[in-house]
Coordinates of C-alpha atoms in Angstrom, one line a residue:
M54 CA 123.0 123.0 110.9
L55 CA 120.7 121.9 108.1
G56 CA 117.9 121.2 110.5
E57 CA 118.1 124.6 112.0
S58 CA 118.0 126.4 108.6
S59 CA 115.2 124.2 107.1
D60 CA 111.4 124.7 107.0
P61 CA 109.3 122.1 109.0
A62 CA 108.9 119.7 106.0
E63 CA 112.6 119.6 105.2
R64 CA 113.5 119.4 108.9
N65 CA 111.7 116.1 109.1
L66 CA 113.9 114.7 106.4
V67 CA 117.0 116.0 108.1
E68 CA 115.9 114.4 111.4
R69 CA 115.5 111.1 109.6
M70 CA 119.0 111.4 108.2
H71 CA 120.4 112.3 111.6
A72 CA 118.6 109.3 113.2
G73 CA 120.2 107.0 110.6
L74 CA 123.7 108.4 111.3
S75 CA 123.1 108.1 115.0
A76 CA 122.1 104.4 114.5
G77 CA 125.4 103.8 112.8
S78 CA 124.4 104.0 109.1
G79 CA 126.6 105.7 106.6
L80 CA 125.7 109.1 105.2
A81 CA 124.7 107.7 101.8
A82 CA 122.4 105.1 103.4
S83 CA 120.9 107.8 105.8
I84 CA 120.2 110.1 102.8
A85 CA 118.6 107.2 100.9
A86 CA 116.5 106.2 103.9
A87 CA 115.1 109.7 104.1
G88 CA 113.8 109.3 100.6
L89 CA 116.1 111.8 98.9
L90 CA 117.8 109.3 96.5
S91 CA 116.4 106.9 94.0
G92 CA 117.5 103.2 94.1
T93 CA 120.3 103.7 91.5
E94 CA 121.4 106.9 93.1
A95 CA 121.6 105.3 96.5
T96 CA 123.8 102.5 95.1
V97 CA 126.1 105.0 93.4
A98 CA 126.3 107.2 96.6
A99 CA 127.1 104.1 98.7
A100 CA 130.0 103.3 96.3
A101 CA 131.2 106.9 96.3
E102 CA 131.1 107.0 100.1
H103 CA 133.2 103.8 100.2
G104 CA 135.6 105.4 97.7
G105 CA 135.9 108.7 99.6
N106 CA 134.3 111.0 97.0
L107 CA 130.7 111.1 98.1
E108 CA 130.6 114.9 97.9
V109 CA 131.4 114.8 94.1
V110 CA 128.6 112.4 93.4
L111 CA 126.1 114.2 95.5
D112 CA 127.0 117.5 93.8
Q113 CA 126.3 115.9 90.4
I114 CA 123.0 114.5 91.6
A115 CA 122.0 117.9 93.0
T116 CA 122.9 119.6 89.8
K117 CA 120.8 117.2 87.8
Y118 CA 117.7 117.8 90.0
E119 CA 118.3 121.6 89.9
R120 CA 118.4 121.5 86.1
R121 CA 115.2 119.4 85.8
D122 CA 113.4 121.5 88.4
A123 CA 114.2 124.7 86.6
L124 CA 113.0 123.3 83.3
R125 CA 109.8 122.0 84.9
R126 CA 109.1 125.5 86.4
Q127 CA 109.6 127.1 83.0
V128 CA 107.2 124.7 81.3
K129 CA 104.6 125.2 84.1
A130 CA 105.0 129.0 83.9
R131 CA 104.1 128.9 80.2
L132 CA 101.0 126.9 80.9
V133 CA 99.6 129.2 83.6
L134 CA 98.1 131.7 81.1
P135 CA 96.4 129.0 79.0
A136 CA 94.9 127.6 82.2
A137 CA 93.6 131.0 83.1
V138 CA 92.1 131.5 79.7
V139 CA 90.3 128.2 79.9
L140 CA 88.9 129.1 83.3
L141 CA 87.8 132.5 82.1
A142 CA 86.1 131.0 79.0
A143 CA 84.2 128.6 81.3
L144 CA 83.0 131.5 83.5
L145 CA 82.0 133.7 80.6
A146 CA 80.4 131.2 78.2
P147 CA 77.2 130.7 80.3
L148 CA 76.8 134.4 81.2
P149 CA 74.4 135.2 78.3
G150 CA 71.9 132.6 79.4
L151 CA 72.2 133.8 83.0
F152 CA 71.5 137.4 82.1
A153 CA 68.6 136.3 79.9
Q154 CA 67.2 134.4 82.9
R155 CA 67.1 131.1 81.0
Y156 CA 68.6 129.5 84.1
G157 CA 69.6 130.5 87.6
A158 CA 72.8 130.5 89.6
V159 CA 72.9 126.7 89.9
G160 CA 72.4 126.3 86.1
Y161 CA 75.1 128.8 85.5
L162 CA 77.6 126.9 87.7
L163 CA 76.6 123.6 86.2
R164 CA 77.3 124.9 82.7
A165 CA 80.6 126.5 83.7
A166 CA 81.6 123.2 85.3
G167 CA 80.7 121.4 82.1
V168 CA 83.1 123.6 80.1
L169 CA 85.8 122.8 82.6
A170 CA 85.1 119.1 82.8
V171 CA 87.1 117.9 79.8
P172 CA 90.3 120.0 80.4
A173 CA 90.2 119.3 84.1
A174 CA 89.9 115.6 83.5
L175 CA 92.8 115.7 81.0
A176 CA 94.9 117.6 83.5
A177 CA 94.2 115.1 86.3
L178 CA 95.0 112.2 84.0
F179 CA 98.4 113.7 82.9
A180 CA 99.2 114.4 86.6
T181 CA 99.0 110.7 87.4
P182 CA 102.4 108.9 87.0
R183 CA 100.8 105.6 85.8
V184 CA 98.7 107.4 83.2
R185 CA 101.8 109.3 81.9
Y186 CA 103.7 106.0 81.7
A187 CA 100.8 104.4 79.8
L188 CA 100.5 107.3 77.4
G189 CA 104.3 107.2 76.9
R190 CA 104.0 103.5 76.0
M191 CA 101.2 104.3 73.6
A192 CA 103.1 107.1 71.9
Q193 CA 106.3 105.1 71.6
P194 CA 105.6 104.0 68.0
F195 CA 105.0 107.6 66.9
A196 CA 107.7 109.4 69.1
G197 CA 110.2 106.6 69.4
P198 CA 113.3 108.8 69.0
W199 CA 112.1 111.3 71.6
F200 CA 111.6 108.6 74.2
A201 CA 114.8 106.8 73.2
D202 CA 116.8 110.0 73.9
Y203 CA 115.3 110.2 77.4
R204 CA 116.3 106.6 78.0
R205 CA 119.8 107.2 76.6
R206 CA 120.2 110.3 78.7
D207 CA 119.2 108.3 81.9
Y208 CA 121.6 105.5 81.0
L209 CA 124.6 107.8 80.4
D210 CA 123.8 109.9 83.4
T211 CA 123.7 106.8 85.7
L212 CA 126.9 105.4 84.1
T213 CA 128.7 108.7 84.6
L214 CA 127.7 108.9 88.2
A215 CA 128.7 105.3 88.8
L216 CA 132.1 105.8 87.2
A217 CA 132.6 109.0 89.2
S218 CA 131.9 107.1 92.4
G219 CA 134.8 104.8 91.7
M220 CA 132.6 101.8 90.8
P221 CA 134.3 99.3 88.5
A222 CA 133.3 99.7 84.8
L223 CA 131.4 96.4 84.5
E224 CA 129.4 97.1 87.7
A225 CA 128.7 100.6 86.5
I226 CA 127.4 99.3 83.1
D227 CA 125.1 96.8 85.0
L228 CA 123.7 99.6 87.1
A229 CA 123.2 101.8 84.0
T230 CA 121.5 99.0 82.1
S231 CA 119.0 98.6 84.9
T232 CA 117.6 102.0 84.1
L233 CA 116.5 100.9 80.6
P234 CA 113.1 99.5 79.8
S235 CA 113.0 95.8 79.1
P236 CA 113.0 96.0 75.2
M237 CA 116.2 98.1 75.3
R238 CA 117.9 95.9 77.9
H239 CA 117.4 92.9 75.6
G240 CA 118.4 94.8 72.5
A241 CA 121.7 96.4 71.5
A242 CA 122.0 98.4 74.7
G243 CA 122.1 95.2 76.7
G244 CA 125.2 94.1 74.9
V245 CA 127.5 96.8 76.2
K246 CA 128.8 94.7 79.1
R247 CA 129.3 91.6 76.8
D248 CA 131.3 93.7 74.3
V249 CA 133.5 95.1 77.0
M250 CA 134.1 91.6 78.5
N251 CA 135.1 90.5 74.9
G252 CA 137.8 93.2 74.7
A253 CA 136.0 96.3 73.4
T254 CA 136.6 99.6 75.0
V255 CA 133.6 101.1 76.9
A256 CA 133.5 104.0 74.3
D257 CA 133.3 101.5 71.4
A258 CA 130.7 99.4 73.1
L259 CA 128.5 102.4 73.8
R260 CA 128.8 103.6 70.2
E261 CA 128.0 100.1 68.9
A262 CA 124.8 100.0 71.1
G263 CA 123.8 103.4 69.8
L264 CA 124.1 105.1 73.2
I265 CA 126.6 107.8 72.0
T266 CA 126.9 109.5 68.7
A267 CA 129.8 109.2 66.3
A268 CA 131.0 112.7 67.4
G269 CA 130.7 111.6 71.0
L270 CA 132.8 108.5 70.3
A271 CA 136.0 110.5 69.8
L272 CA 135.5 112.4 73.1
A273 CA 134.7 109.2 75.0
T274 CA 137.7 107.4 73.5
A275 CA 140.0 110.3 74.4
G276 CA 138.5 110.3 77.9
E277 CA 138.9 106.6 78.4
Q278 CA 142.5 106.7 77.3
S279 CA 143.3 109.6 79.7
G280 CA 141.3 108.1 82.6
A281 CA 138.6 110.7 82.4
L282 CA 135.8 108.8 80.7
E283 CA 133.1 110.0 83.1
S284 CA 134.0 113.7 82.3
M285 CA 133.5 113.0 78.5
L286 CA 130.3 111.1 79.1
Q287 CA 129.1 114.0 81.2
R288 CA 129.4 116.2 78.1
Q289 CA 127.2 113.7 76.3
V290 CA 124.6 113.9 79.1
K291 CA 124.7 117.7 78.9
A292 CA 124.2 117.7 75.1
L293 CA 121.3 115.4 75.5
N294 CA 119.8 117.5 78.3
D295 CA 120.1 120.6 76.1
S296 CA 118.4 118.8 73.2
L297 CA 115.6 117.5 75.3
A298 CA 115.1 120.9 77.0
D299 CA 114.7 122.5 73.6
R300 CA 112.1 120.0 72.6
E301 CA 110.1 120.5 75.9
Q302 CA 110.3 124.3 75.4
T303 CA 108.9 123.9 71.9
L304 CA 106.1 121.7 73.3
A305 CA 105.4 124.3 76.0
T306 CA 105.1 126.9 73.3
W307 CA 102.6 124.9 71.2
A308 CA 100.6 123.5 74.1
P309 CA 99.1 127.0 75.0
R310 CA 98.0 127.5 71.5
L311 CA 96.1 124.2 71.6
A312 CA 94.7 125.2 74.9
Y313 CA 93.5 128.5 73.5
A314 CA 91.8 126.7 70.6
L315 CA 90.1 124.3 73.0
A316 CA 89.0 127.2 75.2
V317 CA 87.4 129.1 72.3
G318 CA 85.7 125.9 71.1
A319 CA 84.3 125.1 74.5
A320 CA 83.1 128.7 75.0
A321 CA 81.4 128.8 71.6
S322 CA 79.7 125.5 72.2
A323 CA 78.5 126.6 75.6
M324 CA 77.2 129.9 74.2
L325 CA 75.3 128.2 71.4
G326 CA 73.9 125.7 73.9
A327 CA 72.8 128.5 76.1

């Protein structure tokens, strides 16, 4: 049914899933083999399938991706106008020299391309995952709390999914810890499992590691006592998502203003040079 209602690109993924099922693989393994799940998500989905609640975990994963895709679309939409302004500036800046016949069509195109060269190069760099990762590492000393909140969100998100799948707490903690960068794994966050093995509750261990707030501790403790820890942690993930979304919206608000300034500067420079 999915294959019949999908476009050609998606139909290929569905066919790969179908082939996996026909070969005897489980649904979670077939979805992962089609490239629709990350490594940690595939592990969680496999545990959920074994525990009989795969649909719950897949629904949570789908909700996560829907939310991030919606935010990404909003941010990109805010950057369309600045990009158009930069392009317009590049096309208009060399026009006086063209009309004055100081250069021909080729010279005009070269000067327009020169105005676009820097923003285009920056856009290409930021579009490269390795460059974004390297820039993130460079910015870590100046924006540590921002990046730490992303890591904390990913940790709690994975832990919530793992617990919802029926995975034992210690295994779920191991899986969540694997999402952290090496410095955090060897820091306080890496001690969550040790603290739990020494008799601490999961909620207390998370608070001690700085992975949940003091306010979140009360919710997590109540959830752990009532057998609904993953539900309380999911609230923590939602709060972090909302906070990070607000920051990204603020960034998307200020980025166009910077783009406008660069566009005006580039156009003025080109006009003076013409």
